[in-house]
Amino acid sequence: MQNQEHACSLAADVVVVGGGVAGLCAAIAAHDAGATTMLLEASPLIGGTASWSGGAAWIPLNARMREAGLPDSREAAATYMSLCAEGKADPALYATFLDEAAAVADYLESSTPLELEMGTMPDYQGGIPGGFYEIGRSRSMAPAIFDLNRLGASREHFRRSPYGTVPFSFQEFARYEAMLHPDRIDMALFGERIQQGYVGWGEALAAALYAGVLERGIDVRTNARAVRLVINDRVRGVVAEVDGRERRIDARRGVVLACGGYEWDPALVAKQFPGVSWTPSTVSTNRGDGWRMAEQADAAMGNLGSCWGWPSYIVPGEMLPEGVPLVRTSLIERCLPHIILVDRHGERFVDETLPYHVIFKTMIQRDNGHFRHLPAYHVFDQQFRDRYMFGTVMPGQPTPAWMRSFASLDALAEALDMPRESLALTVRRYNDDVRTGKDRQFGRGEHPYGRFWGDPEHPTGPCLGTLEHAPYYAVEAVPSTIGTCGGPKIDSHAHVLREDGTAVPGLYAAGNVTAAVSGPSYLGPGGTIGPAMVFGVLGGRAAARNGQ
């Protein structure tokens, strides 16, 4: 890693805390605005959780939409964001986001190796006025493939996805119809690109931005966990744990917090989400460092008790190098025919094809302090197994032990300690609805998001299919967070704010460390990454200008 000497003192004009997308964008922008810049990352690897993601960024009114002549307007996007925010976000912030997002994407494309294509997914909150729901076209942007060899020797410091590399862009993947038909992928091209070092999706996004940092010669420090601010009439730097000892790092103009949320900190989680037990789907260095530093600066905290999440499952024995379980999401599976979600009562409790964030919030609802729906299970039949993948298990492959198999619904209910009569009634009513072509209980498959992930070739609809062919299968559905979204409030320049609305001098923030621009709502594909990029750039620029 570059510049890892241990001098007695360290300093830069701008110190960026966090090596995910928000931090990479902040470092690039601060440098380009004329500031000497240092980036601190608590882990040994650069890229953050974004490198594990699909890599889409929600950027309304973007250049790819304009080039395709897609109908969109600032008014429509503003209406959509306002309704999604539910009155729990600052309208000035999402106005800034709408005014700046497309320009930030253009700036990053023109000044870094990042190349962006049009995404493929619709906005998530189907039915809300102002949303963009045209399947196959999107307000999101997604990265083109990227050659990791461009990172040079720093390639070994880049965070790779534990889910495996997809060396294709979103548009290529869509042309293969690979989500449902992995057999249609050009495996010769797949192997060739892997051998050559190409990555796609979140790996491509984070790696391209990392390359932009490296090309600028920005001082990057890994294994450097910032734990405290240095405050003397204003924020003047941070104290970081570097190789087992504390180091003061001075910031002549400002500090940008971009170090993620607090989902891996048990004390903060217990305070914000009493009684919730989860295994996050994020990097384990999201330990609330930014939250505590913001509190140290007397920052106003917003969007409390809120986080992003999705329904997931854990395969026994699958572990990350840090010694924590690998969490897999049922992003696609639950939208397909022949599968439902049922709770401990043997009842369906949600339209299974809704966006993951909505289902997550439903899963953790409570009655009198008890979780209403947990434990919950994905329940599907042999029709599903014969036609679709579940996780990495292909049709025709042996059924693994973690995918529990039962000769009847009664046997499934008994083994999972749910009322047999209730489960039988749930499945019977659902099957009757499937045969009429309409889910009368929840409207399954009527949402554009669900239809996007569904099977357009299925005879009873992309999301509807009976459960009636034994054996039946059950995989526990567990709520997993993909990041918290509460933290210090910021203004339109990413300044961290005090309770009286004034800015904390010298302190800026972007990404999941902040109170989310969208309040408690997930806007669409890349709903966290888009704002992280935009306010990372705005924060980096503002910090660089501070005192100039």
Coordinates of C-alpha atoms in Angstrom, one line a residue:
M1 CA 0.0 0.0 0.0
Q2 CA 1.2 3.5 -0.8
N3 CA 2.5 5.9 1.8
Q4 CA 2.4 3.7 4.9
E5 CA 5.4 5.1 6.7
H6 CA 5.0 5.9 10.4
A7 CA 6.1 9.5 10.8
C8 CA 5.6 11.3 14.1
S9 CA 2.9 13.5 12.7
L10 CA 0.6 13.3 9.7
A11 CA -1.4 16.1 8.0
A12 CA -3.4 17.0 4.9
D13 CA -5.8 19.7 3.9
V14 CA -8.7 17.3 3.9
V15 CA -8.9 14.0 5.7
V16 CA -11.6 11.6 4.4
V17 CA -12.6 8.8 6.8
G18 CA -13.8 5.7 5.0
G19 CA -12.8 3.9 1.8
G20 CA -16.2 3.1 0.3
V21 CA -18.0 4.9 -2.5
A22 CA -18.8 8.0 -0.5
G23 CA -15.2 8.3 0.7
L24 CA -13.6 7.6 -2.7
C25 CA -15.8 10.3 -4.3
A26 CA -15.0 12.8 -1.5
A27 CA -11.3 12.2 -1.8
I28 CA -11.4 12.6 -5.6
A29 CA -13.4 15.8 -5.4
A30 CA -11.3 17.3 -2.6
H31 CA -8.1 16.7 -4.6
D32 CA -9.6 18.2 -7.8
A33 CA -10.6 21.3 -5.8
G34 CA -7.0 21.9 -4.9
A35 CA -6.6 20.2 -1.5
T36 CA -4.0 17.8 -0.4
T37 CA -6.0 14.8 0.6
M38 CA -5.6 11.7 2.8
L39 CA -8.1 8.8 2.9
L40 CA -8.3 6.6 6.0
E41 CA -9.8 3.1 5.9
A42 CA -10.3 1.0 9.0
S43 CA -10.0 -2.3 7.2
P44 CA -7.1 -3.7 5.1
L45 CA -9.2 -3.3 1.9
I46 CA -10.7 -0.4 -0.1
G47 CA -14.2 -0.5 -1.6
G48 CA -16.6 -0.9 1.3
T49 CA -19.9 -2.7 1.0
A50 CA -20.6 -1.2 -2.4
S51 CA -18.0 -3.6 -3.9
W52 CA -20.4 -6.4 -2.8
S53 CA -23.4 -4.8 -4.3
G54 CA -25.0 -4.6 -7.8
G55 CA -23.2 -1.3 -8.2
A56 CA -26.2 0.7 -9.4
A57 CA -26.5 4.4 -8.5
W58 CA -29.9 6.1 -8.4
I59 CA -29.3 9.3 -10.5
P60 CA -32.5 10.9 -11.9
L61 CA -32.3 12.9 -15.1
N62 CA -29.0 11.3 -16.0
A63 CA -27.2 11.5 -19.3
R64 CA -28.1 8.0 -20.4
M65 CA -31.8 8.8 -19.9
R66 CA -31.4 11.9 -22.0
E67 CA -29.6 10.1 -24.7
A68 CA -32.4 7.5 -24.9
G69 CA -35.0 10.2 -25.0
L70 CA -36.7 8.9 -21.9
P71 CA -39.5 11.1 -20.5
D72 CA -38.5 12.4 -17.1
S73 CA -38.6 15.7 -15.3
R74 CA -37.3 17.3 -12.2
E75 CA -40.8 17.9 -11.1
A76 CA -41.7 14.2 -11.3
A77 CA -38.5 13.1 -9.5
A78 CA -39.0 15.7 -6.8
T79 CA -42.6 14.5 -6.3
Y80 CA -41.5 11.0 -6.0
M81 CA -38.7 11.8 -3.5
S82 CA -40.9 13.9 -1.4
L83 CA -43.6 11.2 -1.1
C84 CA -41.0 8.5 -0.4
A85 CA -39.4 10.7 2.4
E86 CA -42.7 10.7 4.3
G87 CA -41.9 14.1 5.8
K88 CA -38.9 12.7 7.5
A89 CA -36.1 14.3 5.4
D90 CA -35.0 17.8 4.6
P91 CA -36.6 19.0 1.3
A92 CA -33.6 21.2 0.7
L93 CA -31.4 18.1 0.7
Y94 CA -33.3 16.1 -1.9
A95 CA -33.6 19.3 -4.0
T96 CA -29.8 19.6 -3.9
F97 CA -29.5 16.0 -4.8
L98 CA -31.8 16.4 -7.9
D99 CA -30.0 19.5 -9.0
E100 CA -26.5 18.0 -8.6
A101 CA -26.8 14.2 -9.3
A102 CA -26.6 14.2 -13.0
A103 CA -23.7 16.7 -13.0
V104 CA -21.8 14.6 -10.4
A105 CA -22.2 11.5 -12.5
D106 CA -20.9 13.4 -15.6
Y107 CA -18.0 14.7 -13.5
L108 CA -17.0 11.3 -12.3
E109 CA -17.2 9.8 -15.7
S110 CA -15.1 12.5 -17.3
S111 CA -12.4 12.6 -14.6
T112 CA -12.1 9.0 -13.5
P113 CA -12.0 5.6 -15.2
L114 CA -15.7 5.0 -14.2
E115 CA -18.0 4.4 -17.2
L116 CA -21.8 4.3 -16.5
E117 CA -24.6 2.7 -18.5
M118 CA -28.3 2.9 -18.1
G119 CA -29.6 0.6 -15.4
T120 CA -32.3 -1.9 -16.0
M121 CA -34.6 -1.7 -12.9
P122 CA -37.6 0.4 -12.2
D123 CA -38.0 2.7 -9.2
Y124 CA -38.9 0.7 -6.1
Q125 CA -42.0 2.4 -4.7
G126 CA -44.5 1.3 -7.3
G127 CA -47.6 3.4 -7.6
I128 CA -46.2 6.5 -6.0
P129 CA -46.7 9.6 -8.3
G130 CA -43.5 10.6 -10.0
G131 CA -41.9 7.2 -10.0
F132 CA -40.3 5.7 -13.1
Y133 CA -41.6 2.2 -13.6
E134 CA -40.7 1.3 -17.2
I135 CA -39.2 -2.1 -17.0
G136 CA -35.8 -2.4 -18.7
R137 CA -35.2 1.3 -18.5
S138 CA -34.2 3.1 -15.3
R139 CA -33.3 6.3 -13.4
S140 CA -30.4 4.3 -12.1
M141 CA -26.9 4.1 -13.7
A142 CA -24.7 1.1 -13.6
P143 CA -21.0 0.6 -14.2
A144 CA -19.5 -0.9 -17.3
I145 CA -17.0 -3.7 -16.8
F146 CA -13.6 -2.6 -15.3
D147 CA -10.1 -4.1 -15.7
L148 CA -8.7 -4.6 -12.2
N149 CA -5.2 -4.6 -13.7
R150 CA -5.6 -0.8 -13.8
L151 CA -5.1 -0.8 -10.0
G152 CA -1.6 -2.1 -10.4
A153 CA 0.1 -3.2 -7.2
S154 CA -2.9 -1.8 -5.2
R155 CA -5.1 -4.5 -6.7
E156 CA -4.3 -6.6 -3.6
H157 CA -5.8 -3.9 -1.4
F158 CA -9.2 -3.9 -3.2
R159 CA -12.2 -5.5 -1.6
R160 CA -13.7 -8.3 -3.7
S161 CA -17.2 -9.6 -3.5
P162 CA -17.8 -12.8 -1.5
Y163 CA -20.6 -13.6 -3.8
G164 CA -18.3 -14.0 -6.8
T165 CA -17.5 -11.8 -9.7
V166 CA -19.9 -11.1 -12.5
P167 CA -17.7 -9.8 -15.4
F168 CA -20.7 -8.3 -17.3
S169 CA -22.5 -5.0 -17.2
F170 CA -26.2 -4.8 -16.2
Q171 CA -27.1 -4.4 -19.9
E172 CA -25.2 -7.4 -21.0
F173 CA -26.7 -9.5 -18.2
A174 CA -30.1 -8.4 -19.2
R175 CA -29.5 -9.4 -22.8
Y176 CA -28.5 -12.9 -21.7
E177 CA -31.7 -13.0 -19.5
A178 CA -29.1 -14.5 -17.1
M179 CA -31.1 -13.9 -13.8
L180 CA -33.5 -16.7 -14.8
H181 CA -31.4 -18.4 -17.4
P182 CA -27.8 -18.6 -16.3
D183 CA -27.3 -21.3 -19.0
R184 CA -27.7 -18.6 -21.6
I185 CA -24.5 -16.8 -20.5
D186 CA -21.6 -17.0 -22.9
M187 CA -19.4 -19.0 -20.7
A188 CA -16.4 -18.7 -23.0
L189 CA -16.6 -14.9 -22.7
F190 CA -17.2 -15.2 -19.0
G191 CA -14.0 -17.3 -18.5
E192 CA -12.0 -15.0 -20.8
R193 CA -13.0 -11.9 -18.9
I194 CA -12.3 -13.5 -15.5
Q195 CA -8.9 -14.6 -16.7
Q196 CA -8.1 -11.1 -18.0
G197 CA -9.1 -9.5 -14.7
Y198 CA -12.4 -7.8 -15.6
V199 CA -15.1 -7.3 -13.0
G200 CA -18.6 -5.9 -13.2
W201 CA -21.4 -4.6 -10.9
G202 CA -20.3 -3.2 -7.5
E203 CA -16.7 -4.4 -7.9
A204 CA -16.5 -2.4 -11.1
L205 CA -18.0 0.7 -9.5
A206 CA -15.7 0.7 -6.5
A207 CA -12.6 -0.3 -8.4
A208 CA -13.0 2.4 -11.0
L209 CA -13.3 5.1 -8.3
Y210 CA -10.4 3.6 -6.4
A211 CA -8.4 3.8 -9.7
G212 CA -9.4 7.5 -9.8
V213 CA -7.9 8.0 -6.3
L214 CA -4.7 6.1 -7.2
E215 CA -4.2 8.1 -10.4
R216 CA -4.2 11.3 -8.4
G217 CA -1.6 10.0 -5.9
I218 CA -4.0 10.6 -3.0
D219 CA -2.5 9.4 0.3
V220 CA -4.4 6.2 1.2
R221 CA -4.0 4.6 4.6
T222 CA -5.5 1.2 5.3
N223 CA -5.8 -0.4 8.7
A224 CA -6.3 3.1 10.0
R225 CA -9.4 3.4 12.1
A226 CA -10.4 6.9 13.0
V227 CA -11.9 6.9 16.5
R228 CA -12.0 10.6 17.7
L229 CA -12.1 14.0 16.2
V230 CA -9.5 16.6 17.1
I231 CA -11.6 19.7 18.0
N232 CA -10.1 23.1 18.9
D233 CA -12.7 25.8 18.1
R234 CA -13.3 23.7 14.9
V235 CA -12.6 20.2 13.7
R236 CA -8.9 20.1 13.1
G237 CA -8.3 16.4 12.4
V238 CA -8.8 12.9 13.8
V239 CA -7.1 10.5 16.1
A240 CA -6.7 7.1 14.3
E241 CA -5.6 3.7 15.4
V242 CA -2.8 2.7 13.1
D243 CA -1.0 -0.6 13.6
G244 CA -2.0 -0.8 17.2
R245 CA -1.2 2.7 18.3
E246 CA -3.0 6.0 18.2
R247 CA -1.9 8.7 15.7
R248 CA -3.1 12.2 15.4
I249 CA -3.8 13.2 11.8
D250 CA -4.3 17.0 11.2
A251 CA -6.8 18.3 8.7
R252 CA -6.0 21.9 7.8
R253 CA -9.3 22.5 6.1
G254 CA -11.7 19.7 7.1
V255 CA -12.7 16.2 7.8
V256 CA -15.2 14.2 5.8
L257 CA -16.9 11.3 7.6
A258 CA -17.8 8.5 5.1
C259 CA -17.2 5.4 7.2
G260 CA -20.6 3.8 7.0
G261 CA -23.2 3.0 9.6
Y262 CA -23.3 1.3 13.0
E263 CA -24.9 -2.0 12.2
W264 CA -21.9 -4.0 13.6
D265 CA -21.9 -2.1 16.9
P266 CA -24.1 -4.1 19.4
A267 CA -24.5 -1.1 21.8
L268 CA -25.7 1.3 19.2
V269 CA -28.0 -1.3 17.6
A270 CA -29.5 -2.2 21.0
K271 CA -30.2 1.5 21.6
Q272 CA -31.8 2.2 18.2
F273 CA -33.4 -1.2 17.6
P274 CA -34.2 -2.8 21.0
G275 CA -34.4 -6.5 20.8
V276 CA -33.4 -6.9 17.2
S277 CA -30.9 -9.6 16.4
W278 CA -29.4 -9.6 13.0
T279 CA -26.4 -10.6 10.9
P280 CA -25.6 -7.6 8.7
S281 CA -25.0 -8.0 4.9
T282 CA -22.2 -5.4 5.1
V283 CA -18.5 -5.1 5.9
S284 CA -17.8 -5.6 9.5
T285 CA -16.0 -2.3 10.0
N286 CA -19.3 -0.4 10.0
R287 CA -19.0 -0.1 13.8
G288 CA -20.5 3.3 14.4
D289 CA -17.2 5.3 14.4
G290 CA -18.8 8.1 12.4
W291 CA -21.8 8.2 14.7
R292 CA -19.6 8.6 17.8
M293 CA -17.4 11.2 16.2
A294 CA -20.5 13.2 15.1
E295 CA -21.8 13.0 18.7
Q296 CA -18.4 14.2 19.9
A297 CA -18.9 17.4 17.8
D298 CA -22.5 17.9 19.2
A299 CA -24.0 17.1 15.8
A300 CA -27.8 16.9 15.4
M301 CA -28.8 13.3 14.7
G302 CA -31.6 12.4 12.4
N303 CA -33.5 9.4 11.0
L304 CA -33.1 7.5 14.3
G305 CA -34.1 3.9 14.5
S306 CA -34.1 3.4 10.8
C307 CA -32.0 1.2 8.5
W308 CA -31.9 -0.5 5.1
G309 CA -32.5 -4.2 4.9
W310 CA -33.7 -7.2 3.1
P311 CA -35.1 -10.8 3.6
S312 CA -32.2 -13.2 3.5
Y313 CA -31.0 -16.6 4.4
I314 CA -27.8 -18.1 5.8
V315 CA -26.2 -21.3 4.5
P316 CA -24.6 -23.1 7.5
G317 CA -20.8 -23.1 7.2
E318 CA -20.6 -20.2 4.8
M319 CA -18.3 -17.7 6.6
L320 CA -16.5 -14.5 5.7
P321 CA -12.8 -14.2 6.5
E322 CA -13.7 -12.1 9.5
G323 CA -15.4 -15.1 11.0
V324 CA -19.0 -13.9 10.6
P325 CA -21.6 -15.7 8.5
L326 CA -22.1 -14.8 4.8
V327 CA -25.6 -13.6 4.3
R328 CA -27.4 -14.3 1.0
T329 CA -30.5 -12.4 -0.1
S330 CA -33.5 -14.0 -1.7
L331 CA -33.7 -11.0 -4.0
I332 CA -34.9 -12.9 -7.0
E333 CA -36.3 -16.2 -5.7
R334 CA -39.2 -14.7 -3.7
C335 CA -40.5 -12.9 -6.8
L336 CA -40.8 -16.1 -8.8
P337 CA -43.8 -18.4 -9.2
H338 CA -44.3 -21.4 -6.8
I339 CA -42.8 -19.7 -3.7
I340 CA -44.3 -17.7 -0.8
L341 CA -43.2 -16.3 2.5
V342 CA -45.0 -17.5 5.6
D343 CA -44.5 -16.5 9.3
R344 CA -44.6 -18.5 12.5
H345 CA -48.4 -18.6 12.3
G346 CA -48.3 -20.4 9.0
E347 CA -49.6 -17.3 7.2
R348 CA -48.5 -15.1 4.4
F349 CA -47.8 -11.6 5.7
V350 CA -46.7 -9.5 2.7
D351 CA -46.6 -9.3 -1.0
E352 CA -43.4 -11.3 -1.5
T353 CA -42.6 -9.4 -4.7
L354 CA -42.3 -6.0 -3.1
P355 CA -38.9 -4.3 -2.8
Y356 CA -36.6 -5.8 -0.2
H357 CA -36.6 -2.8 2.1
V358 CA -40.4 -2.9 2.4
I359 CA -40.4 -6.6 3.2
F360 CA -37.6 -6.1 5.7
K361 CA -39.6 -3.5 7.6
T362 CA -42.6 -5.8 7.7
M363 CA -40.5 -8.7 9.0
I364 CA -39.4 -6.8 12.1
Q365 CA -42.9 -5.4 13.0
R366 CA -43.8 -6.1 16.6
D367 CA -46.9 -6.7 18.7
N368 CA -46.6 -6.0 22.4
G369 CA -42.8 -6.2 22.2
H370 CA -42.8 -9.5 20.3
F371 CA -42.0 -10.0 16.6
R372 CA -45.2 -10.5 14.8
H373 CA -43.9 -12.6 11.9
L374 CA -40.6 -14.1 13.0
P375 CA -39.4 -16.7 12.5
A376 CA -40.4 -16.7 8.8
Y377 CA -39.7 -19.1 6.0
H378 CA -39.5 -19.3 2.2
V379 CA -41.8 -22.1 1.3
F380 CA -41.8 -23.6 -2.2
D381 CA -42.6 -26.8 -4.0
Q382 CA -41.0 -29.2 -6.5
Q383 CA -42.3 -27.0 -9.4
F384 CA -40.0 -24.3 -8.2
R385 CA -37.1 -26.7 -7.8
D386 CA -37.6 -28.0 -11.3
R387 CA -37.6 -24.6 -12.9
Y388 CA -35.5 -22.1 -10.8
M389 CA -32.3 -21.6 -8.9
F390 CA -32.5 -21.0 -5.1
G391 CA -29.2 -19.3 -4.3
T392 CA -26.5 -21.3 -5.9
V393 CA -28.6 -24.5 -6.1
M394 CA -29.6 -25.2 -9.7
P395 CA -32.6 -27.2 -10.9
G396 CA -31.7 -30.9 -11.0
Q397 CA -28.9 -30.6 -8.5
P398 CA -29.1 -32.6 -5.2
T399 CA -31.0 -30.8 -2.5
P400 CA -28.6 -29.6 0.2
A401 CA -29.4 -30.2 3.9
W402 CA -30.1 -26.5 4.6
M403 CA -32.9 -26.6 2.0
R404 CA -35.2 -28.7 4.2
S405 CA -37.5 -31.0 2.3
F406 CA -40.8 -32.4 3.4
A407 CA -43.2 -35.0 1.9
S408 CA -46.2 -32.9 2.8
L409 CA -47.3 -29.4 4.0
D410 CA -48.4 -31.0 7.3
A411 CA -44.9 -32.4 7.8
L412 CA -43.4 -29.1 7.0
A413 CA -45.7 -27.3 9.5
E414 CA -45.0 -29.8 12.2
A415 CA -41.2 -29.6 11.8
L416 CA -41.3 -25.8 11.8
D417 CA -43.7 -25.5 14.8
M418 CA -46.5 -23.7 13.0
P419 CA -50.2 -24.6 12.9
R420 CA -50.8 -27.2 10.3
E421 CA -54.4 -26.1 9.6
S422 CA -53.2 -22.5 9.2
L423 CA -50.5 -23.4 6.7
A424 CA -52.9 -25.6 4.7
L425 CA -55.5 -22.9 4.5
T426 CA -52.9 -20.3 3.5
V427 CA -51.6 -22.4 0.6
R428 CA -55.1 -23.5 -0.5
R429 CA -56.3 -19.8 -0.6
Y430 CA -53.2 -18.8 -2.4
N431 CA -53.5 -21.6 -5.0
D432 CA -57.1 -20.6 -5.6
D433 CA -56.0 -17.0 -6.2
V434 CA -53.3 -18.1 -8.6
R435 CA -55.8 -20.0 -10.7
T436 CA -57.9 -16.8 -11.0
G437 CA -54.8 -14.8 -11.9
K438 CA -55.1 -12.4 -9.0
D439 CA -53.7 -12.5 -5.5
R440 CA -56.6 -11.1 -3.6
Q441 CA -54.8 -10.9 -0.3
F442 CA -51.7 -8.9 -1.2
G443 CA -51.8 -8.2 -5.0
R444 CA -48.6 -10.3 -5.6
G445 CA -47.0 -9.5 -8.9
E446 CA -48.9 -6.3 -9.6
H447 CA -45.9 -4.1 -8.6
P448 CA -43.4 -3.3 -11.4
Y449 CA -40.5 -4.3 -9.2
G450 CA -41.8 -7.8 -8.7
R451 CA -42.6 -8.2 -12.4
F452 CA -39.0 -7.1 -13.2
W453 CA -37.6 -10.1 -11.3
G454 CA -40.4 -12.5 -12.2
D455 CA -40.5 -15.1 -15.0
P456 CA -42.2 -13.6 -18.1
E457 CA -42.4 -17.1 -19.7
H458 CA -44.4 -18.7 -16.9
P459 CA -48.0 -19.6 -18.0
T460 CA -49.8 -18.2 -15.0
G461 CA -47.8 -15.0 -14.8
P462 CA -44.3 -13.8 -13.9
C463 CA -44.9 -14.0 -10.2
L464 CA -47.8 -16.3 -9.7
G465 CA -47.6 -20.1 -9.4
T466 CA -49.3 -22.7 -7.3
L467 CA -47.7 -24.7 -4.5
E468 CA -49.1 -28.2 -5.0
H469 CA -46.4 -30.6 -6.1
A470 CA -44.6 -32.4 -3.3
P471 CA -42.0 -32.4 -1.9
Y472 CA -42.2 -29.1 -0.3
Y473 CA -39.2 -27.0 0.8
A474 CA -38.5 -24.5 3.5
V475 CA -35.6 -22.1 4.0
E476 CA -35.7 -19.7 6.9
A477 CA -36.0 -16.1 5.9
V478 CA -34.0 -13.8 8.2
P479 CA -34.0 -10.0 8.3
S480 CA -30.6 -8.7 7.5
T481 CA -29.6 -5.0 7.4
I482 CA -27.7 -3.7 4.4
G483 CA -26.8 -0.5 6.3
T484 CA -28.1 1.9 8.8
C485 CA -29.5 5.3 7.6
G486 CA -29.5 7.4 10.8
G487 CA -26.8 9.7 11.8
P488 CA -25.6 13.3 11.7
K489 CA -27.8 15.7 9.7
I490 CA -26.1 17.5 6.9
D491 CA -26.8 20.5 4.7
S492 CA -26.7 20.9 0.9
H493 CA -22.8 21.2 1.1
A494 CA -22.6 18.1 3.3
H495 CA -21.6 20.2 6.3
V496 CA -22.5 18.4 9.5
L497 CA -25.1 20.4 11.4
R498 CA -25.7 21.2 15.1
E499 CA -29.2 21.2 16.7
D500 CA -29.5 24.9 16.1
G501 CA -29.0 24.4 12.4
T502 CA -25.5 25.9 12.2
A503 CA -22.6 24.0 10.7
V504 CA -20.0 22.3 12.7
P505 CA -16.8 24.1 11.5
G506 CA -14.6 21.7 9.5
L507 CA -16.8 18.7 9.6
Y508 CA -18.6 17.1 6.6
A509 CA -20.3 13.7 6.0
A510 CA -21.7 11.6 3.2
G511 CA -23.2 8.1 2.7
N512 CA -24.7 5.8 5.3
V513 CA -22.9 7.6 8.1
T514 CA -25.5 10.4 7.7
A515 CA -29.2 10.8 8.2
A516 CA -30.4 9.6 4.8
V517 CA -31.4 12.1 2.2
S518 CA -34.5 10.0 1.5
G519 CA -35.5 9.6 5.1
P520 CA -36.6 6.1 5.9
S521 CA -37.4 5.1 2.2
Y522 CA -35.3 3.3 -0.3
L523 CA -35.8 5.1 -3.6
G524 CA -34.8 2.6 -6.2
P525 CA -31.8 0.6 -7.5
G526 CA -28.7 2.3 -6.0
G527 CA -30.8 4.3 -3.6
T528 CA -27.9 4.6 -1.2
I529 CA -25.1 4.7 -3.7
G530 CA -26.4 7.6 -5.7
P531 CA -26.7 10.0 -2.7
A532 CA -23.3 8.7 -1.4
M533 CA -21.6 9.6 -4.6
V534 CA -23.3 13.0 -4.9
F535 CA -22.8 14.2 -1.3
G536 CA -19.3 12.6 -1.2
V537 CA -18.4 14.9 -4.1
L538 CA -20.1 17.9 -2.6
G539 CA -18.6 17.3 0.8
G540 CA -15.1 16.9 -0.7
R541 CA -15.4 20.1 -2.6
A542 CA -16.8 22.0 0.4
A543 CA -14.0 20.7 2.7
A544 CA -11.4 21.7 0.2
R545 CA -12.8 25.3 -0.1
N546 CA -13.0 25.7 3.7
G547 CA -10.9 28.6 4.8
Q548 CA -9.9 29.5 1.3

